[in-house]
PDB file of C-alpha atoms in Angstrom:
ATOM      1  CA  MET F   1     -29.420 -76.563 -79.161  1.00  0.00           C
ATOM      2  CA  GLN F   2     -32.944 -76.801 -80.474  1.00  0.00           C
ATOM      3  CA  ARG F   3     -33.169 -78.485 -83.860  1.00  0.00           C
ATOM      4  CA  PHE F   4     -36.044 -78.148 -86.246  1.00  0.00           C
ATOM      5  CA  GLU F   5     -37.328 -81.012 -88.338  1.00  0.00           C
ATOM      6  CA  TRP F   6     -39.750 -80.402 -91.159  1.00  0.00           C
ATOM      7  CA  SER F   7     -43.169 -81.876 -90.332  1.00  0.00           C
ATOM      8  CA  ASP F   8     -46.725 -81.565 -91.439  1.00  0.00           C
ATOM      9  CA  SER F   9     -47.372 -79.097 -88.589  1.00  0.00           C
ATOM     10  CA  LEU F  10     -45.012 -76.664 -90.265  1.00  0.00           C
ATOM     11  CA  SER F  11     -46.503 -77.186 -93.737  1.00  0.00           C
ATOM     12  CA  ILE F  12     -48.955 -74.509 -94.840  1.00  0.00           C
ATOM     13  CA  GLY F  13     -49.872 -76.431 -97.882  1.00  0.00           C
ATOM     14  CA  VAL F  14     -48.547 -73.970-100.441  1.00  0.00           C
ATOM     15  CA  PRO F  15     -45.513 -75.711-102.075  1.00  0.00           C
ATOM     16  CA  MET F  16     -43.529 -72.555-102.972  1.00  0.00           C
ATOM     17  CA  ILE F  17     -43.838 -71.077 -99.518  1.00  0.00           C
ATOM     18  CA  ASP F  18     -43.198 -74.516 -97.775  1.00  0.00           C
ATOM     19  CA  SER F  19     -40.084 -74.861 -99.865  1.00  0.00           C
ATOM     20  CA  GLN F  20     -38.830 -71.432 -98.693  1.00  0.00           C
ATOM     21  CA  HIS F  21     -39.685 -72.262 -95.106  1.00  0.00           C
ATOM     22  CA  ARG F  22     -37.599 -75.452 -95.401  1.00  0.00           C
ATOM     23  CA  GLU F  23     -34.623 -73.287 -96.515  1.00  0.00           C
ATOM     24  CA  LEU F  24     -34.979 -71.090 -93.465  1.00  0.00           C
ATOM     25  CA  ILE F  25     -35.180 -74.136 -91.177  1.00  0.00           C
ATOM     26  CA  ALA F  26     -32.098 -75.608 -92.749  1.00  0.00           C
ATOM     27  CA  ALA F  27     -30.180 -72.320 -92.291  1.00  0.00           C
ATOM     28  CA  THR F  28     -31.327 -72.153 -88.641  1.00  0.00           C
ATOM     29  CA  ASN F  29     -30.176 -75.703 -87.990  1.00  0.00           C
ATOM     30  CA  GLU F  30     -26.766 -74.946 -89.546  1.00  0.00           C
ATOM     31  CA  ILE F  31     -26.310 -72.009 -87.170  1.00  0.00           C
ATOM     32  CA  GLY F  32     -27.352 -74.107 -84.175  1.00  0.00           C
ATOM     33  CA  GLU F  33     -24.803 -76.691 -85.092  1.00  0.00           C
ATOM     34  CA  ALA F  34     -22.061 -74.054 -85.622  1.00  0.00           C
ATOM     35  CA  ILE F  35     -22.827 -72.588 -82.142  1.00  0.00           C
ATOM     36  CA  GLU F  36     -22.513 -76.062 -80.656  1.00  0.00           C
ATOM     37  CA  ARG F  37     -19.066 -76.385 -82.252  1.00  0.00           C
ATOM     38  CA  GLY F  38     -18.063 -72.963 -80.856  1.00  0.00           C
ATOM     39  CA  ASN F  39     -18.065 -71.421 -84.361  1.00  0.00           C
ATOM     40  CA  GLY F  40     -21.340 -69.490 -84.120  1.00  0.00           C
ATOM     41  CA  ALA F  41     -19.881 -66.004 -84.359  1.00  0.00           C
ATOM     42  CA  ASN F  42     -18.288 -66.756 -87.689  1.00  0.00           C
ATOM     43  CA  ALA F  43     -21.267 -68.636 -89.052  1.00  0.00           C
ATOM     44  CA  ILE F  44     -23.760 -66.061 -88.078  1.00  0.00           C
ATOM     45  CA  LYS F  45     -22.360 -63.522 -90.612  1.00  0.00           C
ATOM     46  CA  LYS F  46     -23.417 -65.954 -93.395  1.00  0.00           C
ATOM     47  CA  LEU F  47     -26.854 -66.270 -91.797  1.00  0.00           C
ATOM     48  CA  LEU F  48     -27.365 -62.506 -91.598  1.00  0.00           C
ATOM     49  CA  VAL F  49     -26.579 -62.196 -95.297  1.00  0.00           C
ATOM     50  CA  PHE F  50     -29.002 -65.020 -96.020  1.00  0.00           C
ATOM     51  CA  LEU F  51     -31.742 -63.494 -93.859  1.00  0.00           C
ATOM     52  CA  LYS F  52     -31.463 -60.172 -95.724  1.00  0.00           C
ATOM     53  CA  PHE F  53     -31.944 -61.960 -99.019  1.00  0.00           C
ATOM     54  CA  TYR F  54     -34.605 -64.306 -97.569  1.00  0.00           C
ATOM     55  CA  ALA F  55     -36.701 -61.466 -96.132  1.00  0.00           C
ATOM     56  CA  GLU F  56     -36.845 -59.645 -99.424  1.00  0.00           C
ATOM     57  CA  TRP F  57     -37.498 -62.762-101.485  1.00  0.00           C
ATOM     58  CA  HIS F  58     -39.718 -64.866 -99.237  1.00  0.00           C
ATOM     59  CA  PHE F  59     -41.669 -62.151 -97.576  1.00  0.00           C
ATOM     60  CA  GLY F  60     -42.395 -60.546-100.950  1.00  0.00           C
ATOM     61  CA  ASN F  61     -43.747 -63.907-102.295  1.00  0.00           C
ATOM     62  CA  GLU F  62     -45.748 -64.613 -99.230  1.00  0.00           C
ATOM     63  CA  GLU F  63     -47.265 -61.182 -99.074  1.00  0.00           C
ATOM     64  CA  THR F  64     -48.117 -61.207-102.754  1.00  0.00           C
ATOM     65  CA  CYS F  65     -49.892 -64.567-102.419  1.00  0.00           C
ATOM     66  CA  ALA F  66     -51.813 -63.355 -99.338  1.00  0.00           C
ATOM     67  CA  ALA F  67     -52.938 -60.230-101.036  1.00  0.00           C
ATOM     68  CA  LYS F  68     -53.867 -62.041-104.276  1.00  0.00           C
ATOM     69  CA  HIS F  69     -56.125 -64.403-102.394  1.00  0.00           C
ATOM     70  CA  SER F  70     -57.561 -61.641-100.040  1.00  0.00           C
ATOM     71  CA  CYS F  71     -56.352 -63.369 -96.872  1.00  0.00           C
ATOM     72  CA  PRO F  72     -57.693 -61.717 -93.719  1.00  0.00           C
ATOM     73  CA  MET F  73     -54.270 -62.284 -92.054  1.00  0.00           C
ATOM     74  CA  ALA F  74     -52.448 -60.404 -94.835  1.00  0.00           C
ATOM     75  CA  SER F  75     -51.923 -57.156 -92.907  1.00  0.00           C
ATOM     76  CA  VAL F  76     -50.899 -59.041 -89.756  1.00  0.00           C
ATOM     77  CA  ASN F  77     -48.409 -61.067 -91.771  1.00  0.00           C
ATOM     78  CA  GLN F  78     -47.004 -57.987 -93.392  1.00  0.00           C
ATOM     79  CA  GLU F  79     -46.599 -56.261 -90.004  1.00  0.00           C
ATOM     80  CA  ALA F  80     -44.868 -59.366 -88.602  1.00  0.00           C
ATOM     81  CA  HIS F  81     -42.446 -59.278 -91.512  1.00  0.00           C
ATOM     82  CA  LYS F  82     -41.729 -55.644 -90.955  1.00  0.00           C
ATOM     83  CA  LYS F  83     -40.967 -56.355 -87.288  1.00  0.00           C
ATOM     84  CA  PHE F  84     -38.704 -59.313 -88.306  1.00  0.00           C
ATOM     85  CA  ILE F  85     -36.688 -56.965 -90.635  1.00  0.00           C
ATOM     86  CA  GLU F  86     -36.422 -54.365 -87.854  1.00  0.00           C
ATOM     87  CA  THR F  87     -35.403 -56.892 -85.188  1.00  0.00           C
ATOM     88  CA  PHE F  88     -32.790 -58.602 -87.332  1.00  0.00           C
ATOM     89  CA  GLY F  89     -31.440 -55.296 -88.578  1.00  0.00           C
ATOM     90  CA  LYS F  90     -30.866 -54.334 -84.919  1.00  0.00           C
ATOM     91  CA  LEU F  91     -29.266 -57.666 -84.177  1.00  0.00           C
ATOM     92  CA  HIS F  92     -27.057 -57.364 -87.190  1.00  0.00           C
ATOM     93  CA  ASP F  93     -25.861 -53.952 -85.820  1.00  0.00           C
ATOM     94  CA  GLN F  94     -25.212 -55.578 -82.393  1.00  0.00           C
ATOM     95  CA  TYR F  95     -23.255 -58.344 -84.107  1.00  0.00           C
ATOM     96  CA  ARG F  96     -21.037 -55.851 -85.868  1.00  0.00           C
ATOM     97  CA  GLN F  97     -20.484 -53.795 -82.780  1.00  0.00           C
ATOM     98  CA  SER F  98     -19.712 -56.855 -80.671  1.00  0.00           C
ATOM     99  CA  ASP F  99     -16.806 -57.922 -82.795  1.00  0.00           C
ATOM    100  CA  ALA F 100     -18.681 -61.024 -83.746  1.00  0.00           C
ATOM    101  CA  SER F 101     -19.290 -62.471 -80.307  1.00  0.00           C
ATOM    102  CA  GLU F 102     -20.628 -65.906 -79.565  1.00  0.00           C
ATOM    103  CA  GLU F 103     -23.156 -64.311 -77.167  1.00  0.00           C
ATOM    104  CA  ILE F 104     -24.740 -62.234 -80.012  1.00  0.00           C
ATOM    105  CA  ALA F 105     -24.684 -65.357 -82.279  1.00  0.00           C
ATOM    106  CA  LEU F 106     -26.698 -67.240 -79.672  1.00  0.00           C
ATOM    107  CA  LYS F 107     -29.092 -64.310 -79.226  1.00  0.00           C
ATOM    108  CA  ILE F 108     -29.660 -64.195 -83.083  1.00  0.00           C
ATOM    109  CA  TYR F 109     -30.156 -67.949 -83.116  1.00  0.00           C
ATOM    110  CA  ASN F 110     -32.731 -67.797 -80.267  1.00  0.00           C
ATOM    111  CA  GLU F 111     -34.630 -65.006 -81.966  1.00  0.00           C
ATOM    112  CA  LEU F 112     -34.805 -66.954 -85.164  1.00  0.00           C
ATOM    113  CA  CYS F 113     -36.010 -70.076 -83.390  1.00  0.00           C
ATOM    114  CA  GLU F 114     -38.761 -68.021 -81.779  1.00  0.00           C
ATOM    115  CA  TRP F 115     -39.690 -66.611 -85.131  1.00  0.00           C
ATOM    116  CA  LEU F 116     -39.942 -70.015 -86.730  1.00  0.00           C
ATOM    117  CA  VAL F 117     -42.256 -71.361 -84.059  1.00  0.00           C
ATOM    118  CA  SER F 118     -44.480 -68.303 -83.607  1.00  0.00           C
ATOM    119  CA  HIS F 119     -44.677 -67.034 -87.094  1.00  0.00           C
ATOM    120  CA  ILE F 120     -45.130 -70.171 -89.110  1.00  0.00           C
ATOM    121  CA  LEU F 121     -47.421 -71.903 -86.738  1.00  0.00           C
ATOM    122  CA  LYS F 122     -49.531 -68.932 -85.803  1.00  0.00           C
ATOM    123  CA  ILE F 123     -49.711 -66.720 -88.913  1.00  0.00           C
ATOM    124  CA  ASP F 124     -48.434 -68.564 -91.968  1.00  0.00           C
ATOM    125  CA  THR F 125     -50.698 -71.567 -91.395  1.00  0.00           C
ATOM    126  CA  GLN F 126     -53.652 -69.216 -91.533  1.00  0.00           C
ATOM    127  CA  ILE F 127     -52.348 -67.637 -94.714  1.00  0.00           C
ATOM    128  CA  GLY F 128     -51.900 -71.151 -96.250  1.00  0.00           C
ATOM    129  CA  ALA F 129     -55.469 -72.148 -95.265  1.00  0.00           C
ATOM    130  CA  CYS F 130     -56.826 -68.990 -96.898  1.00  0.00           C
ATOM    131  CA  ILE F 131     -54.834 -69.533-100.117  1.00  0.00           C
ATOM    132  CA  LYS F 132     -55.964 -73.217-100.310  1.00  0.00           C
ATOM    133  CA  GLU F 133     -59.629 -72.225 -99.742  1.00  0.00           C
ATOM    134  CA  SER F 134     -59.356 -69.467-102.410  1.00  0.00           C
ATOM    135  CA  LEU F 135     -57.903 -71.885-104.890  1.00  0.00           C
ATOM    136  CA  ALA F 136     -60.531 -74.535-104.145  1.00  0.00           C
ATOM    137  CA  GLN F 137     -63.295 -72.003-104.695  1.00  0.00           C
ATOM    138  CA  SER F 138     -61.887 -70.852-108.041  1.00  0.00           C
ATOM    139  CA  ALA F 139     -61.423 -74.449-109.307  1.00  0.00           C
TER     140      ALA F 139
END
């Protein structure tokens, strides 16, 4: 299983958002470990509950920051968040319909890993740079 370690490459330089990203990474690593132990199907239920809360809480914070600082990537970020919610909603439905299969747990884990890499490194880092630049200009 892929394991994520927090590094400077994942930091966007906004402490609140970085802290929330660390929580998502920790949750992802927990699921990877549960899948390795053969307990992924049971553990994924907890992750899906966490992701619902996380999406509302974190995405709202991140989108508010991006809008406040007039980040050019704000609409791209918002659209990516919308897609995340749709994708994980569908995966949650598949999980329920599958009777909590290990195969669906692995599919959810892989989607989440892809999200971490693509979203944080490609979009959130640009949001962070914009926020830092905006704060520096107003200081």
